[in-house]
Amino acid sequence: MPAADITTARAANPAAPWPATPCRPLLPPVMDDADDYQLMAIGSLSPGDSPRLSGEDTEHTRLLAESGEDLPPILVHRATLKVIDGVHRLRAAVLRGEEKIKVRFFDGDEEAAFVMAVEANTAHGLPLSLADREAAAARIVASHPQWSDRAIAAVTGLSAKTVDTIRRSAAPLVPQPLSRIGRDGRVRPLNSAEGRRRACELFTVRPDASLRTVAEQAGISLGTARDVRNRMMRGEDPIPPQQRARDERREPTDAERRLRRVSAAATRTDRPKDPATILHLLQRDPSVRFTDSGRTLLRWLNDQTAGVRDWESLSGAMPSHCAFMIADLACAVAEEWLEFAEHVRRRAETTA
């Protein structure tokens, strides 16, 4: 594929992968407003906040300098005179011995300038590596948490699923809004439950309000507003049961996370893990089986370690709206055992 065709395709679809062949374009596409630029002294400009983790590619700079072609204008942040897009062209101009370079200015804050740099470098020129794009997505998630996964994916050339994974890993450090702005500029709630409650309140106060008015004021779609009104007319909860269950708990509890960490650490030991095996070993220990306190302990352990047998078949019969409560019950019981285990372990360590 010719370089110009690759550039055009990438400009139209930044998320498209680069071809494996080394036929990537050296230069960005020529803009329609090719005369809309200013000449700036190269000495007055400095490299900006590049999304490239490895910095300048000297071989690419050399190829640009030796190409003999007229270098397209670079993009510069007006407030700081830092290069947003075109550091390789700037370096190439220096190698050519030029004193001035064509510049177009970008007006915005530094975070917006970084987004522009990522978008520009994803759409043309020397492609960003996967690591570059993932690091850029992590930064944009932090600086623009209100943007949807698809919007960030379009800028970084990643999939929306990858952006979602990056966002989840950053969630403890980055406050997440209740709604996000999509690629089309529309604001959509992450959780429509609040919007449904607001719509219910609006319909209660103004039963004659139009669907469009309620939808706009509650921040929900027309279809959702219609569903809320229909549910109210039938005397039902405006929030569907399945959605209510999802909204109550989307992430594992702190207790569940703690149990998983302890369980993962326990699997790294060479001690037996099967409860029946452990009980059998205890029953064979003379200091346990031949004392009253030991026999009492064995009886208690036998009663407590029956286990949750056939849980796979039982889980399928659980009502979906009760699943989280049952999971919480299991975690609560497991956490009691964990506290007991930690108490016994501490006692063993202090008396050893």
Coordinates of C-alpha atoms in Angstrom, one line a residue, residues 30 53 64 66 92 131 138 174 177 211 214 238 240 267 296 303 316:
V30 CA -0.7 17.6 3.7
L53 CA 8.2 6.7 26.1
L64 CA 13.3 13.0 7.3
E66 CA 17.7 13.3 4.0
A92 CA 15.3 17.2 10.9
A131 CA 3.3 0.7 25.4
A138 CA -3.7 5.9 31.5
V174 CA -8.9 8.5 40.0
P177 CA -17.9 10.6 37.5
L211 CA -41.0 12.3 28.0
V214 CA -38.1 14.4 31.8
P238 CA -38.8 2.4 38.3
P240 CA -35.7 -3.1 37.1
T267 CA -1.3 -22.0 47.7
T296 CA -13.1 -31.8 71.9
D303 CA -18.6 -30.1 62.7
G316 CA -27.6 -22.2 39.5

